Structures are given as C-alpha cells and as structure tokens.
Amino acid sequence: MTVSPTPLSPASLEVGGLAYAYPDGHQALFGVDLTIGRGERVALLGPNGAGKTTLVLHLNGILTGGAGTVTVAGLPVGKRHMAEIRRKVGIVFQDPDDQLFMPTVREDVAFGPAAAGVKGPELEARVHKALAQVGMADFADRPPHHLSFGQRRRVAVATVLVMEPEILVLDEPSSNLDPASRRELADILRSLDVTVLMVTHDLPYALELCPRSVILSEGVIAADGTTGDLLADEDLMRAHRLELPFGFDPKSVKV
Amino acid sequence: MGAGHAHKLYRHGHSPVHGLPPHTKLAAVFCFVIVVVSTPREAMWAFALYAVLLAAVAYAARVPAGFLLKRLLIEIPFVAFAVLMPFVAQGERVDVLGMSLSVNGLWGAWNVLAKGTLGVAASVLLASTTELRELLLGLQRLRLPPLLVQIASFMIRYGDVITDEMRRMKIARESRGFEASGVKHWGVLAKSAGALFIRSYERGERVHLAMVSRGYAGSMPVIDDVSASRAQWSYALTLPCAALVVCLLGWLL
C-alpha cells in the first residue's frame, strides 16, 4: 500500500526551516521542517490557527517571502519554476464551489492542462482519465452546481489529478461529506498512486488513510510519527487541542 | 446535455438551427436586427415580410408558435412607452374613436412596436436554439473582449451559488423572527446585501487563489474552439441577407 521513500528518487516534498509572518505582523510559521517521501500518505493535524493553511499555501508558491526553503521533487519553489511547481503540487481546497469555477465539469477539469498548453484529443483523453479515476466520467457535461456536495468534491480532486501532480494536497477533504461520500472519497484516495498530504481535523479519517501523521502546532511541527501512535498518546493530543470523537479508541482500530 | 440544467429560455432540440455554430447565429441575429432597424417605418409590408422570415426560422428550428409568443411577453414594459407616444407627440392630429392622436406619434409608436417586436423575436429564437455556454463560446469566437466573456461565464457559474447564499440568509433572518414589512426594515435588508457583497468578494478571492494554483496567468485557456464551415455560414446568413433585400426594396419602392 505505502511505498517507503527510496533514497534514489528525491522526496516529493521537502520543507526546511520555513518561517512566515503575514504583512500585518502576525507570525504564522516558526521554522517548519517536513520531508515527505514519494508515494507516502501523510496527515497534517493541528488545532485551528496552527498555521496549516499558511503552510499549504507555501507549497505551491502562493505565499513566499519568508525564511526557509520548500522543494517539490527536487525543484525549489520560487519565481523561476512557478508554472512547473503549480503543475506538480495539486491543492484541493476545502470548498468545491471555490475550486470549480468553469461552467461545466469537463471544462473545469480541462482548465489546468489547457492553461499549460495541452490541446485536442490529448486534452480530452486526460480529462476523461481524471474523471474516471474519481468515478465522475458520466457527469462531464454537467454544470458543477447541479452536482451533490460529495460529487463536487470528487470533481475537485479530478481537476488536480488531471495535472498528474507529484503531490496531492487536500484541505479538509472529509468536511461536509455524508458518511457514504466520505467512504467513497477514501476509496478513491487509496486507489491513487500519488503522494498525499491531507490537512484534516477528522482524526479517524487520518487514521484510516494515512499511515503517518505530523502535528503542526503554534507554527512548528510538534510531533511526527505513525498515525496510530500519535492518536493514542493522550498527553500529546491534549497539549495540542486535538480530540477524538466520542467513543473512538484508536488502539481498537485495525488499519 | 440532459434536461433540468439548461437555462429557461433554451429549448432542447436537434434541428438544423440548433446545430449551427453559435457565432454564426449571433452574427446572423445581429445583422438581422441592424437591417430591421434601418428599414423605413412607412414600408409596413417590409415588416410583415420580416415576420414571415422569422416564422420560417422558427419552423426550421421546430420552435412552436406558442412558445415563441409567450416569451415575447417580456417586451411589454418597453411597449408601454410606445403606446403613450400617439397621445403626447406634437404635430398634425387625427381622430380615432373620438380620441385626438398625433400622426407623428402613431408612426413613432408603430416604429418602436414593429422593430422592437422583431428584434425580441429574433433574440428569443437565438436563445431558444443556443445554450448559454455555447453563446459564450460564440462571443469569444467573435472576438468580444475576453474579460467580458470571463465575467459573463463566472456570472453563470456563480449566479446559483450566490442566490442560494441569499436564500439561506433570508431563512436565517426569518428564523429569528424578522419580516420585512416596511421602510423601517430596509436597514436590515441593506446590511444583508452588504454582508452578501462581502461574502461574494471573499469567495472571489478564494476562487482566484484556486485558479492561480492551477496555472491561471491572466487569460483563460481556450478549451472548446468552435469553427464554422462556409456552408454553415451561408446557411446562417440567409436570414439577414433575405432581410437586406426586403430592406432595400423598402427604400426603393
């Protein structure tokens, strides 16, 4: 299921000493170090205001200008490779209505590759493949606002998969999903052969999907380990305002 | 494309008119309207011929007369003005049914009514045979400034999202016992409108972020390019060409 990072290929993501303060002076990140190997699925956990979104926006160069470095598959994030970086880092935002801005599903999925210059039958083929990966191929000609929330979230994943990214970054993928849609999305994510960084408050979901978790708290990585171990460490969890749902015991779950 | 998600003016079908590329239809309607407007108002028979031409298009597009006539009702508020003209205009007057009407005003009213109705009918035909999405592609193809096309396309995409947000805010207001019953409640409504504006503005920023993340650099990539053959162009332009002949006859006779 999980490919352990091989020393030969560069890691999908390397963040070193990343610090960032917003223009208003509020400092969100205080030196983040994080390495994610190719093919890993990692959950990024942390309370509200820990700097998770700030970190995510650094991964594809939306935010820059702080201290430290971000490297995606050996390529430093910076002005020089911006187009390449944005192709390699696929971010799925929390609200699919923000992510899906074109009049039809097909055009929305085609947006990224078309912006990169892909045309004609190759574009069609890639759009179809990405929609098929998330089980939405039959909805290609629908406008996004006629889909259910779960379907929209899956299309949002397809809009990013179509770029064939090095790393898929999901911001709260399970939010607002009913249990069936939640499981469908989990099945899809498991079936993909791509590095995943999943930002979430949904701890059971992290345990289900991600063998490894990191806790971001007050702008630094406070813990890094197997998801099961982290969730079972009650003191650690309490220290970072992370709480499991009522009646959920991570030790009783077989992954 | 299935039913239920087309816009209300569109009428699903597979007629030769439906099949024409959108930009040829747009050009045809635009030229037709120009020709109609430049026809002298005294040539009443010419307007009858135009109506016949449109009826022929409607027949080719298999748009039933009832459907077309019902959608023509949108014109009524504009026509109301035309009805006033014979009463208020100056000049020579005639007596009709005991009322003294201005001759000039009558011609003016006829002019507005005939040209307006024909223009609206042509637009209704265009809208009922062309999907919104296609219209945008057609406009893009006709080299309308890309920013305008982008704005229109976002309007289509987010119109429902924002209406839905407005509806939820209304429900939230009403759930707390608010009912807009008079002038003194306008303040609350104005604040809701302001909140809606700010939410939409913030959504705009998030959408932009999502676009930039997927490689947007100021211009929309062309995903569907529409093109038309010479035969399609000549088929679409039959309507304005026929109208032009009628118009020239109207000036000569």
Short mmCIF file of C-alpha atoms in Angstrom, two decimals:
data_model
loop_
_atom_site.label_atom_id
_atom_site.label_comp_id
_atom_site.label_asym_id
_atom_site.label_seq_id
_atom_site.Cartn_x
_atom_site.Cartn_y
_atom_site.Cartn_z
CA MET A 1 0.00 0.00 0.00
CA THR A 2 2.56 2.57 1.05
CA VAL A 3 5.83 2.84 -0.79
CA SER A 4 8.67 3.61 1.58
CA PRO A 5 10.77 6.52 0.37
CA THR A 6 13.75 5.29 -1.58
CA PRO A 7 16.96 7.27 -1.27
CA LEU A 8 17.37 7.26 -5.06
CA SER A 9 14.41 9.43 -6.07
CA PRO A 10 14.13 12.87 -4.45
CA ALA A 11 11.43 13.24 -1.82
CA SER A 12 8.08 14.54 -3.09
CA LEU A 13 8.21 17.39 -0.65
CA GLU A 14 10.97 18.87 1.46
CA VAL A 15 10.29 21.84 3.72
CA GLY A 16 13.28 23.26 5.59
CA GLY A 17 13.23 25.93 8.27
CA LEU A 18 10.12 27.58 6.88
CA ALA A 19 9.06 30.69 8.78
CA TYR A 20 6.49 33.21 7.71
CA ALA A 21 4.85 36.32 9.08
CA TYR A 22 1.82 37.92 7.41
CA PRO A 23 2.17 41.54 6.28
CA ASP A 24 0.14 42.64 9.32
CA GLY A 25 2.91 41.27 11.55
CA HIS A 26 1.15 38.11 12.70
CA GLN A 27 3.69 35.30 12.56
CA ALA A 28 2.14 32.00 11.49
CA LEU A 29 5.11 29.70 10.97
CA PHE A 30 8.22 29.46 13.14
CA GLY A 31 10.61 27.15 11.31
CA VAL A 32 8.81 24.13 9.88
CA ASP A 33 10.82 21.08 8.78
CA LEU A 34 8.99 18.33 6.96
CA THR A 35 10.01 15.69 4.44
CA ILE A 36 7.50 13.53 2.62
CA GLY A 37 8.78 10.65 0.52
CA ARG A 38 7.35 9.66 -2.83
CA GLY A 39 4.11 7.69 -2.52
CA GLU A 40 3.59 8.44 1.18
CA ARG A 41 0.21 9.48 2.55
CA VAL A 42 0.64 11.90 5.42
CA ALA A 43 -1.96 13.64 7.55
CA LEU A 44 -1.27 17.18 8.73
CA LEU A 45 -3.07 17.61 12.03
CA GLY A 46 -3.37 20.60 14.25
CA PRO A 47 -5.80 22.91 16.01
CA ASN A 48 -7.37 25.91 14.31
CA GLY A 49 -4.89 28.72 13.85
CA ALA A 50 -1.86 26.42 13.96
CA GLY A 51 -0.68 27.61 10.55
CA LYS A 52 -1.85 24.65 8.47
CA THR A 53 -3.34 26.76 5.66
CA THR A 54 -0.31 29.06 5.68
CA LEU A 55 1.94 26.03 5.24
CA VAL A 56 -0.22 24.67 2.40
CA LEU A 57 -0.13 27.99 0.53
CA HIS A 58 3.68 27.87 0.65
CA LEU A 59 3.80 24.51 -1.09
CA ASN A 60 2.84 25.94 -4.48
CA GLY A 61 4.29 29.38 -4.03
CA ILE A 62 1.08 31.35 -3.39
CA LEU A 63 2.80 32.66 -0.29
CA THR A 64 6.52 33.34 -0.45
CA GLY A 65 8.95 35.76 1.07
CA GLY A 66 9.52 34.19 4.48
CA ALA A 67 12.63 32.37 5.62
CA GLY A 68 13.40 28.76 4.71
CA THR A 69 13.01 26.60 1.64
CA VAL A 70 10.35 24.42 0.01
CA THR A 71 11.40 21.83 -2.55
CA VAL A 72 9.00 19.74 -4.61
CA ALA A 73 10.54 16.65 -6.22
CA GLY A 74 13.92 18.32 -6.14
CA LEU A 75 12.65 21.59 -7.61
CA PRO A 76 12.85 24.67 -5.36
CA VAL A 77 9.63 26.67 -5.10
CA GLY A 78 10.31 30.11 -6.48
CA LYS A 79 9.54 32.53 -9.27
CA ARG A 80 11.69 30.66 -11.79
CA HIS A 81 9.76 27.39 -11.82
CA MET A 82 6.35 28.64 -10.73
CA ALA A 83 4.34 27.07 -13.59
CA GLU A 84 6.12 23.75 -13.12
CA ILE A 85 5.60 23.86 -9.34
CA ARG A 86 1.89 24.58 -9.68
CA ARG A 87 1.58 21.61 -12.00
CA LYS A 88 3.41 19.35 -9.55
CA VAL A 89 1.54 20.45 -6.44
CA GLY A 90 -2.17 19.85 -6.71
CA ILE A 91 -4.16 21.61 -3.99
CA VAL A 92 -7.77 20.63 -3.42
CA PHE A 93 -9.37 23.48 -1.49
CA GLN A 94 -11.99 22.98 1.16
CA ASP A 95 -14.98 24.48 -0.64
CA PRO A 96 -15.51 22.81 -4.02
CA ASP A 97 -17.52 25.84 -5.14
CA ASP A 98 -14.29 27.82 -4.99
CA GLN A 99 -12.37 25.19 -6.83
CA LEU A 100 -14.88 24.56 -9.61
CA PHE A 101 -15.26 27.84 -11.44
CA MET A 102 -15.94 26.80 -15.02
CA PRO A 103 -19.45 26.33 -16.48
CA THR A 104 -19.14 22.56 -16.93
CA VAL A 105 -17.28 19.77 -15.17
CA ARG A 106 -15.37 18.87 -18.31
CA GLU A 107 -14.12 22.40 -18.87
CA ASP A 108 -13.19 22.73 -15.24
CA VAL A 109 -11.06 19.59 -15.30
CA ALA A 110 -9.55 20.74 -18.60
CA PHE A 111 -8.64 24.17 -17.22
CA GLY A 112 -5.27 23.26 -15.71
CA PRO A 113 -3.84 21.24 -18.61
CA ALA A 114 -5.27 23.70 -21.16
CA ALA A 115 -3.54 26.54 -19.31
CA ALA A 116 -0.36 24.50 -19.65
CA GLY A 117 -0.89 24.24 -23.40
CA VAL A 118 -2.40 20.75 -23.78
CA LYS A 119 -4.93 20.64 -26.63
CA GLY A 120 -7.26 18.48 -28.70
CA PRO A 121 -7.54 14.71 -28.29
CA GLU A 122 -4.76 14.56 -25.68
CA LEU A 123 -6.67 17.06 -23.53
CA GLU A 124 -9.89 15.04 -23.96
CA ALA A 125 -8.11 11.84 -23.01
CA ARG A 126 -6.58 13.33 -19.88
CA VAL A 127 -9.86 14.87 -18.76
CA HIS A 128 -11.63 11.58 -19.26
CA LYS A 129 -8.96 9.65 -17.39
CA ALA A 130 -9.05 12.02 -14.41
CA LEU A 131 -12.84 11.94 -14.23
CA ALA A 132 -12.81 8.16 -14.49
CA GLN A 133 -10.33 7.98 -11.60
CA VAL A 134 -12.86 9.68 -9.33
CA GLY A 135 -15.85 7.88 -10.85
CA MET A 136 -17.37 11.01 -12.38
CA ALA A 137 -16.89 10.32 -16.10
CA ASP A 138 -20.65 10.33 -16.72
CA PHE A 139 -21.01 13.86 -15.38
CA ALA A 140 -18.59 15.57 -17.74
CA ASP A 141 -21.13 17.89 -19.34
CA ARG A 142 -22.94 18.88 -16.15
CA PRO A 143 -22.54 22.29 -14.59
CA PRO A 144 -20.86 21.91 -11.17
CA HIS A 145 -23.74 23.48 -9.25
CA HIS A 146 -26.05 20.65 -10.27
CA LEU A 147 -23.91 18.04 -8.52
CA SER A 148 -24.15 16.88 -4.92
CA PHE A 149 -21.55 18.11 -2.49
CA GLY A 150 -19.71 14.78 -2.48
CA GLN A 151 -19.67 14.69 -6.26
CA ARG A 152 -18.34 18.23 -6.39
CA ARG A 153 -15.54 17.31 -4.00
CA ARG A 154 -14.64 14.34 -6.23
CA VAL A 155 -14.60 16.56 -9.31
CA ALA A 156 -12.37 18.99 -7.39
CA VAL A 157 -9.94 16.09 -6.84
CA ALA A 158 -10.11 15.32 -10.58
CA THR A 159 -9.28 18.91 -11.52
CA VAL A 160 -5.99 18.41 -9.72
CA LEU A 161 -5.32 14.78 -10.74
CA VAL A 162 -5.55 15.77 -14.39
CA MET A 163 -2.32 17.73 -13.90
CA GLU A 164 -0.60 14.45 -12.93
CA PRO A 165 0.80 16.06 -9.78
CA GLU A 166 3.77 14.91 -7.77
CA ILE A 167 1.90 15.56 -4.56
CA LEU A 168 -1.80 15.93 -3.84
CA VAL A 169 -2.63 18.35 -1.03
CA LEU A 170 -6.15 18.07 0.37
CA ASP A 171 -7.57 20.72 2.67
CA GLU A 172 -10.18 19.11 4.95
CA PRO A 173 -11.23 16.51 2.37
CA SER A 174 -13.95 14.97 4.54
CA SER A 175 -15.64 18.20 5.66
CA ASN A 176 -19.38 18.43 4.92
CA LEU A 177 -19.49 14.93 3.46
CA ASP A 178 -22.07 12.37 4.49
CA PRO A 179 -20.60 9.02 5.62
CA ALA A 180 -21.14 7.34 2.24
CA SER A 181 -19.46 10.16 0.30
CA ARG A 182 -16.70 10.15 2.88
CA ARG A 183 -16.03 6.47 2.32
CA GLU A 184 -16.22 6.85 -1.48
CA LEU A 185 -13.62 9.59 -1.34
CA ALA A 186 -11.42 7.42 0.90
CA ASP A 187 -11.64 4.57 -1.62
CA ILE A 188 -10.64 6.93 -4.40
CA LEU A 189 -7.71 8.38 -2.48
CA ARG A 190 -6.47 4.90 -1.60
CA SER A 191 -6.63 3.83 -5.24
CA LEU A 192 -4.39 6.68 -6.42
CA ASP A 193 -0.70 6.17 -6.89
CA VAL A 194 0.36 9.60 -5.75
CA THR A 195 1.90 11.27 -2.71
CA VAL A 196 -0.80 12.75 -0.48
CA LEU A 197 -0.67 15.43 2.19
CA MET A 198 -4.03 15.67 3.90
CA VAL A 199 -4.87 18.59 6.19
CA THR A 200 -7.65 17.50 8.48
CA HIS A 201 -9.45 17.70 11.81
CA ASP A 202 -11.07 14.37 11.08
CA LEU A 203 -8.77 12.11 13.12
CA PRO A 204 -10.46 8.77 12.33
CA TYR A 205 -10.18 9.68 8.65
CA ALA A 206 -6.48 10.39 9.08
CA LEU A 207 -6.05 7.04 10.80
CA GLU A 208 -7.96 5.28 8.04
CA LEU A 209 -6.00 6.80 5.17
CA CYS A 210 -2.62 7.97 6.35
CA PRO A 211 -0.02 5.66 7.90
CA ARG A 212 1.97 8.73 9.01
CA SER A 213 0.86 11.95 10.68
CA VAL A 214 2.50 15.20 11.68
CA ILE A 215 1.08 17.65 14.20
CA LEU A 216 1.52 21.33 13.42
CA SER A 217 1.03 23.44 16.49
CA GLU A 218 1.82 27.11 17.02
CA GLY A 219 3.77 27.28 13.80
CA VAL A 220 6.13 24.33 14.36
CA ILE A 221 5.97 20.58 13.78
CA ALA A 222 5.25 19.32 17.28
CA ALA A 223 5.13 15.61 16.51
CA ASP A 224 5.81 13.26 13.63
CA GLY A 225 5.07 9.55 13.72
CA THR A 226 2.71 6.76 12.79
CA THR A 227 -0.87 7.97 13.00
CA GLY A 228 -1.93 5.22 15.40
CA ASP A 229 0.84 6.11 17.89
CA LEU A 230 0.11 9.83 17.80
CA LEU A 231 -3.62 9.44 18.28
CA ALA A 232 -3.08 7.02 21.17
CA ASP A 233 -0.79 9.48 23.00
CA GLU A 234 -3.32 11.24 25.21
CA ASP A 235 -0.95 13.82 26.69
CA LEU A 236 0.32 14.85 23.27
CA MET A 237 -3.21 15.10 21.93
CA ARG A 238 -4.39 17.23 24.84
CA ALA A 239 -1.37 19.51 24.59
CA HIS A 240 -2.31 20.39 21.01
CA ARG A 241 -6.07 20.68 21.37
CA LEU A 242 -6.72 17.54 19.35
CA GLU A 243 -9.69 15.45 20.40
CA LEU A 244 -11.01 12.16 19.19
CA PRO A 245 -14.74 11.72 18.58
CA PHE A 246 -16.72 10.33 21.48
CA GLY A 247 -16.22 6.60 21.92
CA PHE A 248 -13.44 6.34 19.37
CA ASP A 249 -10.41 4.35 20.52
CA PRO A 250 -7.52 4.39 18.02
CA LYS A 251 -6.00 1.32 19.66
CA SER A 252 -9.06 -0.74 18.85
CA VAL A 253 -8.92 0.05 15.13
CA LYS A 254 -7.09 -2.32 12.82
CA VAL A 255 -5.69 -0.41 9.84
CA MET B 1 -26.84 17.52 -22.11
CA GLY B 2 -29.86 16.39 -20.22
CA ALA B 3 -32.83 18.39 -19.12
CA GLY B 4 -33.10 20.32 -15.90
CA HIS B 5 -29.84 22.20 -16.07
CA ALA B 6 -30.34 24.17 -19.24
CA HIS B 7 -31.39 27.77 -18.81
CA LYS B 8 -35.09 28.53 -19.02
CA LEU B 9 -35.08 30.19 -22.41
CA TYR B 10 -33.37 27.27 -24.09
CA ARG B 11 -35.47 24.67 -25.81
CA HIS B 12 -33.70 21.37 -26.30
CA GLY B 13 -33.74 20.07 -29.86
CA HIS B 14 -31.76 18.76 -32.79
CA SER B 15 -32.97 20.99 -35.59
CA PRO B 16 -30.63 22.40 -38.26
CA VAL B 17 -30.81 25.74 -36.43
CA HIS B 18 -29.76 24.14 -33.13
CA GLY B 19 -26.83 22.55 -34.91
CA LEU B 20 -25.38 25.77 -36.31
CA PRO B 21 -22.19 27.05 -34.65
CA PRO B 22 -23.11 29.74 -32.11
CA HIS B 23 -21.06 32.56 -33.60
CA THR B 24 -22.80 32.26 -36.97
CA LYS B 25 -26.18 32.54 -35.23
CA LEU B 26 -25.03 35.53 -33.19
CA ALA B 27 -23.77 37.28 -36.30
CA ALA B 28 -26.98 36.46 -38.17
CA VAL B 29 -29.23 37.85 -35.44
CA PHE B 30 -27.09 40.96 -35.04
CA CYS B 31 -27.16 41.71 -38.79
CA PHE B 32 -30.87 40.96 -38.99
CA VAL B 33 -31.62 43.45 -36.21
CA ILE B 34 -29.47 46.13 -37.85
CA VAL B 35 -31.29 45.62 -41.15
CA VAL B 36 -34.71 45.75 -39.48
CA VAL B 37 -33.84 48.92 -37.61
CA SER B 38 -32.67 50.67 -40.76
CA THR B 39 -35.89 49.93 -42.66
CA PRO B 40 -38.13 52.99 -43.29
CA ARG B 41 -41.14 52.86 -40.99
CA GLU B 42 -43.58 53.66 -43.78
CA ALA B 43 -42.80 50.35 -45.55
CA MET B 44 -45.25 48.37 -43.45
CA TRP B 45 -45.25 45.39 -45.81
CA ALA B 46 -41.50 45.02 -45.24
CA PHE B 47 -42.08 44.35 -41.53
CA ALA B 48 -44.67 41.73 -42.43
CA LEU B 49 -42.07 40.07 -44.63
CA TYR B 50 -39.55 40.13 -41.78
CA ALA B 51 -42.09 38.42 -39.55
CA VAL B 52 -42.56 35.78 -42.24
CA LEU B 53 -38.78 35.27 -42.38
CA LEU B 54 -38.64 34.77 -38.62
CA ALA B 55 -41.58 32.38 -38.78
CA ALA B 56 -39.63 30.37 -41.34
CA VAL B 57 -36.64 30.24 -38.98
CA ALA B 58 -38.90 29.18 -36.10
CA TYR B 59 -40.33 26.46 -38.32
CA ALA B 60 -36.84 25.24 -39.26
CA ALA B 61 -35.86 25.29 -35.58
CA ARG B 62 -39.09 23.46 -34.60
CA VAL B 63 -39.90 26.13 -32.05
CA PRO B 64 -43.70 26.13 -31.62
CA ALA B 65 -45.53 29.44 -32.10
CA GLY B 66 -46.99 29.34 -28.58
CA PHE B 67 -43.54 29.01 -27.01
CA LEU B 68 -42.26 31.94 -29.04
CA LEU B 69 -45.29 34.19 -28.38
CA LYS B 70 -45.20 33.53 -24.65
CA ARG B 71 -41.57 34.59 -24.47
CA LEU B 72 -42.35 37.70 -26.48
CA LEU B 73 -44.32 38.98 -23.47
CA ILE B 74 -41.04 40.20 -21.98
CA GLU B 75 -41.39 43.10 -24.39
CA ILE B 76 -44.50 44.53 -22.71
CA PRO B 77 -42.83 47.03 -20.35
CA PHE B 78 -40.95 48.52 -23.29
CA VAL B 79 -44.03 48.63 -25.48
CA ALA B 80 -45.95 50.60 -22.84
CA PHE B 81 -43.85 53.58 -23.77
CA ALA B 82 -44.72 53.21 -27.43
CA VAL B 83 -48.44 53.24 -26.59
CA LEU B 84 -48.06 56.64 -24.95
CA MET B 85 -46.44 58.25 -27.98
CA PRO B 86 -49.60 58.99 -30.06
CA PHE B 87 -51.04 60.87 -27.07
CA VAL B 88 -48.06 63.02 -26.21
CA ALA B 89 -46.36 63.68 -29.55
CA GLN B 90 -46.79 67.05 -31.30
CA GLY B 91 -47.86 67.89 -34.86
CA GLU B 92 -50.73 67.02 -37.15
CA ARG B 93 -53.54 65.12 -35.43
CA VAL B 94 -56.20 62.65 -36.48
CA ASP B 95 -59.35 61.48 -34.72
CA VAL B 96 -59.52 57.79 -33.90
CA LEU B 97 -62.54 56.52 -31.94
CA GLY B 98 -63.16 60.02 -30.65
CA MET B 99 -59.58 60.50 -29.39
CA SER B 100 -57.29 63.04 -30.93
CA LEU B 101 -53.99 61.35 -31.74
CA SER B 102 -50.79 62.68 -33.22
CA VAL B 103 -49.98 61.28 -36.65
CA ASN B 104 -46.30 61.55 -35.97
CA GLY B 105 -46.81 59.78 -32.63
CA LEU B 106 -48.70 56.98 -34.31
CA TRP B 107 -45.87 56.40 -36.76
CA GLY B 108 -43.39 56.57 -33.89
CA ALA B 109 -45.35 54.02 -31.88
CA TRP B 110 -45.61 51.71 -34.87
CA ASN B 111 -41.91 52.09 -35.49
CA VAL B 112 -40.95 51.13 -31.90
CA LEU B 113 -43.51 48.35 -31.74
CA ALA B 114 -42.65 46.69 -35.06
CA LYS B 115 -38.88 46.95 -34.80
CA GLY B 116 -38.85 46.06 -31.11
CA THR B 117 -41.04 43.01 -31.59
CA LEU B 118 -38.96 41.73 -34.48
CA GLY B 119 -35.73 42.26 -32.54
CA VAL B 120 -37.07 40.49 -29.46
CA ALA B 121 -38.45 37.64 -31.57
CA ALA B 122 -35.06 37.15 -33.24
CA SER B 123 -33.32 37.15 -29.83
CA VAL B 124 -35.84 34.71 -28.37
CA LEU B 125 -35.21 32.40 -31.32
CA LEU B 126 -31.47 32.66 -30.75
CA ALA B 127 -31.85 31.94 -27.04
CA SER B 128 -34.18 29.01 -27.56
CA THR B 129 -31.83 27.31 -30.02
CA THR B 130 -28.48 28.09 -28.38
CA GLU B 131 -27.31 27.14 -24.92
CA LEU B 132 -25.81 29.81 -22.70
CA ARG B 133 -22.48 28.06 -22.69
CA GLU B 134 -22.46 27.99 -26.47
CA LEU B 135 -23.40 31.66 -26.65
CA LEU B 136 -20.32 32.48 -24.59
CA LEU B 137 -18.14 30.39 -26.89
CA GLY B 138 -19.67 32.22 -29.84
CA LEU B 139 -18.96 35.62 -28.29
CA GLN B 140 -15.40 34.51 -27.58
CA ARG B 141 -15.06 33.44 -31.19
CA LEU B 142 -16.42 36.77 -32.40
CA ARG B 143 -13.52 38.41 -30.54
CA LEU B 144 -15.52 40.04 -27.81
CA PRO B 145 -13.01 41.27 -25.18
CA PRO B 146 -12.01 38.12 -23.25
CA LEU B 147 -12.51 39.83 -19.89
CA LEU B 148 -16.20 40.39 -20.68
CA VAL B 149 -16.63 36.76 -21.68
CA GLN B 150 -14.90 35.65 -18.48
CA ILE B 151 -17.16 37.85 -16.38
CA ALA B 152 -20.25 36.50 -18.10
CA SER B 153 -19.09 32.94 -17.65
CA PHE B 154 -18.46 33.49 -13.92
CA MET B 155 -21.92 35.04 -13.65
CA ILE B 156 -23.45 31.84 -15.00
CA ARG B 157 -21.34 29.67 -12.73
CA TYR B 158 -21.86 31.62 -9.51
CA GLY B 159 -25.36 33.05 -10.02
CA ASP B 160 -26.93 29.99 -8.40
CA VAL B 161 -24.32 29.82 -5.64
CA ILE B 162 -24.96 33.42 -4.63
CA THR B 163 -28.75 33.12 -4.95
CA ASP B 164 -28.53 30.11 -2.67
CA GLU B 165 -26.46 32.06 -0.16
CA MET B 166 -29.04 34.86 -0.29
CA ARG B 167 -31.82 32.36 0.34
CA ARG B 168 -30.01 30.90 3.35
CA MET B 169 -29.51 34.38 4.79
CA LYS B 170 -33.20 35.09 4.29
CA ILE B 171 -34.15 31.88 6.08
CA ALA B 172 -31.75 32.74 8.92
CA ARG B 173 -33.34 36.21 9.24
CA GLU B 174 -36.84 34.81 9.24
CA SER B 175 -35.94 32.10 11.72
CA ARG B 176 -35.10 34.85 14.16
CA GLY B 177 -38.48 36.44 13.69
CA PHE B 178 -37.64 39.08 11.12
CA GLU B 179 -40.13 40.01 8.48
CA ALA B 180 -39.55 42.82 6.03
CA SER B 181 -42.82 44.71 6.20
CA GLY B 182 -41.92 48.34 5.76
CA VAL B 183 -39.43 51.11 5.32
CA LYS B 184 -38.07 50.69 8.83
CA HIS B 185 -36.74 47.25 7.88
CA TRP B 186 -34.81 48.47 4.90
CA GLY B 187 -31.76 48.95 7.09
CA VAL B 188 -31.65 45.24 7.89
CA LEU B 189 -32.04 44.34 4.24
CA ALA B 190 -29.32 46.78 3.27
CA LYS B 191 -26.97 45.22 5.82
CA SER B 192 -27.77 41.75 4.48
CA ALA B 193 -26.97 42.97 0.99
CA GLY B 194 -23.68 44.35 2.30
CA ALA B 195 -22.85 41.06 4.00
CA LEU B 196 -23.67 39.20 0.81
CA PHE B 197 -21.40 41.52 -1.14
CA ILE B 198 -18.50 40.93 1.23
CA ARG B 199 -19.03 37.18 1.21
CA SER B 200 -19.10 37.16 -2.57
CA TYR B 201 -15.99 39.31 -2.68
CA GLU B 202 -14.19 36.89 -0.38
CA ARG B 203 -15.36 33.98 -2.46
CA GLY B 204 -13.94 35.79 -5.46
CA GLU B 205 -10.58 35.91 -3.74
CA ARG B 206 -10.71 32.21 -2.91
CA VAL B 207 -11.72 31.35 -6.48
CA HIS B 208 -8.81 33.41 -7.75
CA LEU B 209 -6.49 31.52 -5.41
CA ALA B 210 -7.78 28.22 -6.77
CA MET B 211 -7.32 29.46 -10.33
CA VAL B 212 -3.76 30.63 -9.70
CA SER B 213 -2.99 27.27 -8.09
CA ARG B 214 -3.96 25.59 -11.32
CA GLY B 215 -1.81 27.74 -13.53
CA TYR B 216 -4.04 30.74 -14.32
CA ALA B 217 -1.90 33.63 -15.51
CA GLY B 218 -4.41 36.22 -16.63
CA SER B 219 -6.09 34.61 -19.60
CA MET B 220 -8.49 31.71 -19.87
CA PRO B 221 -7.21 28.80 -21.92
CA VAL B 222 -9.32 28.02 -24.98
CA ILE B 223 -10.79 24.58 -24.29
CA ASP B 224 -13.51 24.36 -26.92
CA ASP B 225 -12.81 26.19 -30.10
CA VAL B 226 -15.87 26.49 -32.29
CA SER B 227 -15.44 26.78 -36.01
CA ALA B 228 -17.93 27.07 -38.84
CA SER B 229 -17.74 25.85 -42.42
CA ARG B 230 -18.59 28.07 -45.37
CA ALA B 231 -21.87 26.17 -45.79
CA GLN B 232 -22.84 26.82 -42.16
CA TRP B 233 -22.04 30.50 -42.51
CA SER B 234 -24.09 30.85 -45.69
CA TYR B 235 -26.97 28.93 -44.10
CA ALA B 236 -26.95 31.18 -41.04
CA LEU B 237 -26.60 34.36 -43.08
CA THR B 238 -29.58 33.50 -45.28
CA LEU B 239 -31.79 35.29 -42.76
CA PRO B 240 -30.02 38.69 -42.71
CA CYS B 241 -29.41 38.55 -46.48
CA ALA B 242 -33.07 37.96 -47.22
CA ALA B 243 -33.91 40.75 -44.78
CA LEU B 244 -31.46 43.04 -46.54
CA VAL B 245 -33.22 42.50 -49.86
CA VAL B 246 -36.54 43.39 -48.21
CA CYS B 247 -34.98 46.47 -46.66
CA LEU B 248 -33.53 47.71 -49.95
CA LEU B 249 -36.89 47.21 -51.63
CA GLY B 250 -38.43 49.20 -48.78
CA TRP B 251 -36.15 52.14 -49.54
CA LEU B 252 -36.58 51.94 -53.31
CA LEU B 253 -40.35 51.49 -53.52
#
